[in-house]
Coordinates of C-alpha atoms in Angstrom, one line a residue:
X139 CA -39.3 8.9 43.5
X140 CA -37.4 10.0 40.1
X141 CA -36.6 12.9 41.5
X142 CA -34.5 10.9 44.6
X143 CA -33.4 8.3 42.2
X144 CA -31.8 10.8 40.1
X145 CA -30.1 12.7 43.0
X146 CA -28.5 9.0 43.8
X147 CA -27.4 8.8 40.2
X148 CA -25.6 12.7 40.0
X149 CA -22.2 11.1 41.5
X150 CA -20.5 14.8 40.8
X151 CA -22.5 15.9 43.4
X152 CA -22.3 13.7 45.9
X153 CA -24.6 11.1 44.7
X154 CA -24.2 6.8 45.4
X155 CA -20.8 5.8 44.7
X156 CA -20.8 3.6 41.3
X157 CA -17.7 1.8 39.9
X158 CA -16.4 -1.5 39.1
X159 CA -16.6 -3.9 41.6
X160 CA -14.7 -6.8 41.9
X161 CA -16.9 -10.2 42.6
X162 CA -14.6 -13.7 42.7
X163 CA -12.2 -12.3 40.8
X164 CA -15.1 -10.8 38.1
X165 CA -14.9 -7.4 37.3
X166 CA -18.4 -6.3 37.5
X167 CA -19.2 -2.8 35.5
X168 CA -21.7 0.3 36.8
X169 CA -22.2 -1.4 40.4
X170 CA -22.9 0.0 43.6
X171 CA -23.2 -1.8 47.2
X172 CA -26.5 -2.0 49.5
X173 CA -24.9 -0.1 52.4
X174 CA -23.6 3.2 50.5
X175 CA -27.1 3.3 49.4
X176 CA -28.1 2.8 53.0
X177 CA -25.9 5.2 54.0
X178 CA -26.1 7.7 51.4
X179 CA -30.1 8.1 52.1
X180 CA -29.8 8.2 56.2
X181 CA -27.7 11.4 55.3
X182 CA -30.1 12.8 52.4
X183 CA -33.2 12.7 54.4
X184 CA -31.8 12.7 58.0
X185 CA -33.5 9.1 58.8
X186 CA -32.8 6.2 60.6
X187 CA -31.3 3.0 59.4
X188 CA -35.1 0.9 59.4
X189 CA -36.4 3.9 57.4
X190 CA -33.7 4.1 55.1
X191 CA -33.8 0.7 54.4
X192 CA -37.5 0.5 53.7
X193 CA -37.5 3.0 51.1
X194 CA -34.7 1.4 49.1
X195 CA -36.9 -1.5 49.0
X196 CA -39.8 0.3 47.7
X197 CA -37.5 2.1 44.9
X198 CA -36.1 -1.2 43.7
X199 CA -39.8 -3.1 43.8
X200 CA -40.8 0.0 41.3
X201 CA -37.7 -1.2 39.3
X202 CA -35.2 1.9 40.0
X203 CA -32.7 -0.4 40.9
X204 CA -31.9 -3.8 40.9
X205 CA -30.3 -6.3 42.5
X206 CA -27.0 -7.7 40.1
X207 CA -26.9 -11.3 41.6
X208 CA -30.5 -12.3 42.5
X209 CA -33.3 -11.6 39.3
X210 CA -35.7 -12.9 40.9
X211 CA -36.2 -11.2 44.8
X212 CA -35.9 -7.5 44.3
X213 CA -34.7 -7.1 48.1
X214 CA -32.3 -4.5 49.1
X215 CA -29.7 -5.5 52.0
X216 CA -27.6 -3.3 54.0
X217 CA -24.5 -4.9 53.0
X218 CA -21.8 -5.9 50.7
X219 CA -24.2 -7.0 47.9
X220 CA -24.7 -5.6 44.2
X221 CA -26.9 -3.5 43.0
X222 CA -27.0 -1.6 39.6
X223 CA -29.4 1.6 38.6
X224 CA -31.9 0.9 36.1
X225 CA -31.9 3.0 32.8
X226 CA -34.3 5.9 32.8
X227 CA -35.9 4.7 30.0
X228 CA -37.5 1.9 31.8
X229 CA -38.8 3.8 34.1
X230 CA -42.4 3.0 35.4
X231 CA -43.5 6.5 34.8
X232 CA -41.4 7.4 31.6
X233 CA -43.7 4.2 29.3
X234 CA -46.9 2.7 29.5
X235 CA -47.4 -0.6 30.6
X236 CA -45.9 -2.9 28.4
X237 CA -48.3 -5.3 26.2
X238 CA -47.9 -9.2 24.7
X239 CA -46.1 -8.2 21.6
X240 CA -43.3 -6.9 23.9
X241 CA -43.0 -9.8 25.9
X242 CA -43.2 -12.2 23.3
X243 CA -40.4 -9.9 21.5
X244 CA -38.2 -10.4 24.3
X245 CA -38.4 -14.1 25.3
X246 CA -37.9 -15.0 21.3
X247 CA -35.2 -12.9 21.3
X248 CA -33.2 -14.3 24.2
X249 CA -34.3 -17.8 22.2
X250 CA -31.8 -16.2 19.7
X251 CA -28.9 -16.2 22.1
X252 CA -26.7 -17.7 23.9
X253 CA -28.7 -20.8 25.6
X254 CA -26.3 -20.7 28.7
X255 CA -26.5 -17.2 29.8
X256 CA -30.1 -16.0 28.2
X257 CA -31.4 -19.7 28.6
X258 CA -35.1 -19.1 29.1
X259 CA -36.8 -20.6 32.3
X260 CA -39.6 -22.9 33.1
X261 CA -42.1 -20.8 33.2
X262 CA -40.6 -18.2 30.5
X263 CA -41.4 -21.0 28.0
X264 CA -44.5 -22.2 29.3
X265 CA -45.7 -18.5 28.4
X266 CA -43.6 -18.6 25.2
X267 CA -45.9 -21.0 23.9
X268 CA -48.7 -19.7 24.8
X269 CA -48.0 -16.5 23.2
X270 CA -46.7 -18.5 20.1
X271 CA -50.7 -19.5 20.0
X272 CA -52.4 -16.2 21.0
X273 CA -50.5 -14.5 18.7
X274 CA -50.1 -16.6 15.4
X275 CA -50.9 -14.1 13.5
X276 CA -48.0 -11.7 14.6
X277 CA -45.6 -14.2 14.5
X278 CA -43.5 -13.6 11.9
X279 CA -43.8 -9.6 12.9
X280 CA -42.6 -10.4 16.6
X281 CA -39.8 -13.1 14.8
X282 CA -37.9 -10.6 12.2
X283 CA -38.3 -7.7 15.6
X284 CA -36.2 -10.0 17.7
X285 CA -33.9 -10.6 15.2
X286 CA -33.5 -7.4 14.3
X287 CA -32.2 -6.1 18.1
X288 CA -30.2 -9.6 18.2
X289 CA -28.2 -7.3 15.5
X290 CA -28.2 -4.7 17.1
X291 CA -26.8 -5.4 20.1
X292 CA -24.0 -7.7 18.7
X293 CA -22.7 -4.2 18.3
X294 CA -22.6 -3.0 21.8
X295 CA -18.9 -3.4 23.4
X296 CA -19.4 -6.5 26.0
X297 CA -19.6 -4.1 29.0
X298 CA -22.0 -2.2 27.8
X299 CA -24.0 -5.0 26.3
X300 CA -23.6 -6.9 29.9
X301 CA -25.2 -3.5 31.6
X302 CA -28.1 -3.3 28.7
X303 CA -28.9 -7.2 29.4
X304 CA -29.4 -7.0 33.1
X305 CA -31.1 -3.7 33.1
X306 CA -34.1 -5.2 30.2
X307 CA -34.2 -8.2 32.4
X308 CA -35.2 -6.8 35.4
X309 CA -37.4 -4.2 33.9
X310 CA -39.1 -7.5 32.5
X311 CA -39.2 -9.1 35.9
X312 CA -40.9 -6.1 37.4
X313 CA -43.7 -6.2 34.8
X314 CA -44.2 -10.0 34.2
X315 CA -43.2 -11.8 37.5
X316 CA -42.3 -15.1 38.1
X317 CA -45.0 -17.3 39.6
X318 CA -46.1 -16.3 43.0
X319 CA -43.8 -12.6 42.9
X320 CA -45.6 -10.1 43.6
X321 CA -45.1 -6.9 41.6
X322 CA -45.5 -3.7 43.0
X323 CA -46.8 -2.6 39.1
X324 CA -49.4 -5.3 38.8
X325 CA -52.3 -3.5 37.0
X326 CA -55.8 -3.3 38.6
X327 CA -58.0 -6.3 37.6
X328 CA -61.2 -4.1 37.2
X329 CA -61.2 -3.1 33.7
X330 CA -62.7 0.7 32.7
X331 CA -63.7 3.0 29.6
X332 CA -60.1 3.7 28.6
X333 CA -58.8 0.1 27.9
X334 CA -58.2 -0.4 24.3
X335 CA -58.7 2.9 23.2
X336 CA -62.4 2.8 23.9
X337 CA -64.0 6.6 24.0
X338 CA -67.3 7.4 25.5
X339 CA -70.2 8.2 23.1
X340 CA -71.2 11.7 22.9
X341 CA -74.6 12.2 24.1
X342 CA -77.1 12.7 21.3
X343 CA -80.5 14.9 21.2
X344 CA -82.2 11.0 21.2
X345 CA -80.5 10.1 24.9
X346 CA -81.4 13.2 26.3
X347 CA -85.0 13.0 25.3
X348 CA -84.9 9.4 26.4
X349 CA -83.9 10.2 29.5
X350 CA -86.6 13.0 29.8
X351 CA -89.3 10.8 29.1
X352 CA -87.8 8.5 31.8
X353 CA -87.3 11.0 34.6
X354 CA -91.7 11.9 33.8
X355 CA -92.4 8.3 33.9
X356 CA -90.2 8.0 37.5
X357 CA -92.2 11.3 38.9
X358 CA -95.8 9.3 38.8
X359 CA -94.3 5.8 40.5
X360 CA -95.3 5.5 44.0
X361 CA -92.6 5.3 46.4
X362 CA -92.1 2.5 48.9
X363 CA -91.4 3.9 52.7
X364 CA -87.7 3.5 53.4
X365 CA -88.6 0.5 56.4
X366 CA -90.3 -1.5 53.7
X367 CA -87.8 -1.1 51.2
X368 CA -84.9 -1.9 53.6
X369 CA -86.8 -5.1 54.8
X370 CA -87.0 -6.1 50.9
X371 CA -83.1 -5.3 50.9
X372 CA -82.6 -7.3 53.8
X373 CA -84.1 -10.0 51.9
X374 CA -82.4 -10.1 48.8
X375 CA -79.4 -10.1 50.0
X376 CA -80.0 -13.4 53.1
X377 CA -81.2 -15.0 49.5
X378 CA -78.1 -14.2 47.5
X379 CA -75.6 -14.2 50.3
X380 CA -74.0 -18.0 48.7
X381 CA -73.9 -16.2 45.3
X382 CA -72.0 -13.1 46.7
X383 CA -68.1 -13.5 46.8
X384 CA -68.0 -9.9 49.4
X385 CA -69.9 -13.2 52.1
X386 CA -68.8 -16.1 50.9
X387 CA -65.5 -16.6 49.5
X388 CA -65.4 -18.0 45.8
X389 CA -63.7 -21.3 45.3
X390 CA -61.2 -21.8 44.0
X391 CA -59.9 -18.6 46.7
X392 CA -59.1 -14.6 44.7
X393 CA -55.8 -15.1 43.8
X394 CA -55.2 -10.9 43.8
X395 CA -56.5 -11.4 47.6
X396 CA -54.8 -14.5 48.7
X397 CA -51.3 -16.2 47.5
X398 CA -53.0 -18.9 46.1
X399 CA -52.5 -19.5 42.7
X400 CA -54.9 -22.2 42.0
X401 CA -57.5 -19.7 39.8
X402 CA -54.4 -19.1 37.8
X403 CA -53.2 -22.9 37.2
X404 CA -56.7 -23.9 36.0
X405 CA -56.8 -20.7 34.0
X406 CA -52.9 -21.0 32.4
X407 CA -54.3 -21.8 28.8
X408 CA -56.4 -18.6 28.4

C-alpha cells in the first residue's frame, strides 16, 4: 500500500497531479481530484475503472488520503471532488495505535482555537468529558501539551497550517470514528499477552516439576471411550446452549457483529 501511495505522491515522475485548486472562488492548497486518481491507477496497474475505484477506497479508509470537503465519509468518487494526501507520518504502519492521552490532547487543543472552524462536535465533547474524568490525574499534563502545539502552530504560514489541520483531523477520524463509522483500523476486541507491556513469565524449575507430577498423575486416570465422552459433550452443551452467545445471540445484539450500537449507549460512561 505505501509503496503505491508513494508512487502517487512522486509527481516528477509521473505520479497524481497536485496543485491548487480553485473551489467557489477558494483557493484550495496541495489538492488533487477523484478522477486523476482514477485514472492515474487504471494506467499504473492496467485495471478497469470498478477495480480502480475500489482500491482508492480501501487506501483512503486506511487514512492515505482523504477527502477535503467531507470529514466524516472517507469515500472516493470518480469525479471533480477533492482529495488531499495524508502526511507520511500518520501513516497506519509508520505509529502505533494511538492511546487516550492523544486523543484527549487533541480535542483540548482544538478547545483552544477558533470555536468556528475547530468547534468541537457532539459527540467530540461527550467523549471530552469523559476523558476529563478518566484521566484527572493527567489533566494538567494533557492541558499545558495542547497549549504547547497551540504555540506552535501559530507559527505555521496559513497554508501550511490549513494542510497540517486537515491532515491531523482525518488521521483522528480514522482512529476514533464518529458514532456508527466504521474504521477500517478498529483494533481486535480480544485482548492478548502483549497489551500493556505484559511479558510472559519464564518458566521456573517449580512449573516444570509441577507439571511432571501432573502428566504421572494423568497416566493412571482411566479414560472414558470416545462415544461416552461425546454423549456427555452433547449434554453439556443442550444444557448451556441459552448461556452460549456462538447459539443464542446476547441481548442487547454484538455491536462488532451487528450495527447496532445499543451495547455501546448503555456502556458510554465506562
Amino acid at each position: 500500500m505505501e509503496g503505491l501511495v508513494r508512487e502517487m505522491q512522486d509527481t516528477e515522475h509521473g505520479g497524481v497531479p497536485v496543485r491548487s485548486q480553485k473551489l467557489f472562488l477558494t483557493s484550495i492548497p496541495a489538492a488533487f481530484m477523484g478522477y486523476d486518481l482514477i485514472e492515474w491507477l487504471m494506467e499504473r496497474l492496467g485495471i478497469e475503472e470498478s477495480e480502480a475505484l475500489n482500491i482508492a477506497n480501501q487506501l483512503c479508509q486506511y487514512g492515505y488520503f482523504f477527502p477535503i470537503s467531507d470529514s466524516k465519509n472517507l469515500v472516493v468518487k470518480d469525479d471533480s471532488s477533492l482529495y488531499r494526501f495524508q502526511s507520511p507520518y500518520y501513516w497506519p504502519w509508520q505509529n502505533r495505535p494511538p492511546d487516550n492521552v492523544e486523543y484527549a490532547i487533541y480535542l483540548a487543543k482544538r478547545t483552544l482555537r477558533n470555536k468556528q472552524r475547530h468547534g468541537l462536535e457532539e459527540y467530540e465533547l461527550e467523549t471530552l468529558s469523559n476523558l476529563k474524568k478518566n484521566l484527572a490525574n493527567k489533566w494538567d499534563f494533557i492541558m499545558m501539551q495542547a497549549e504547547e502545539q497551540v504555540k506552535l502552530s501559530k507559527v505555521l504560514k496559513k497554508a501550511d497550517k490549513l494542510i497540517s489541520d486537515s491532515q491531523e483531523r482525518a488521521y483522528w477520524r480514522v482512529h476514533r470514528p464518529p458514532p456508527g463509522m466504521v474504521s477500517s483500523l478498529e483494533p481486535c476486541p480480544v485482548p492478548n499477552r502483549s497489551w500493556n507491556g505484559c511479558r510472559i513469565r519464564k518458566r521456573t524449575i517449580e512449573d516444570v516439576r509441577r507439571e511432571v507430577e501432573l502428566l504421572k498423575k494423568s497416566l493412571s486416570k482411566t479414560r472414558m471411550k470416545v462415544s461416552q465422552a461425546l454423549d456427555s459433550l452433547t449434554h453439556h452443551v443442550e444444557v448451556y446452549t441459552e448461556y452460549d452467545p456462538l447459539i443464542t445471540p446476547t441481548q442487547p445484539s454484538n455491536p462488532w457483529v451487528t450495527e447496532d450500537l445499543t451495547y455501546w449507549q448503555l456502556n458510554s460512561p465506562l
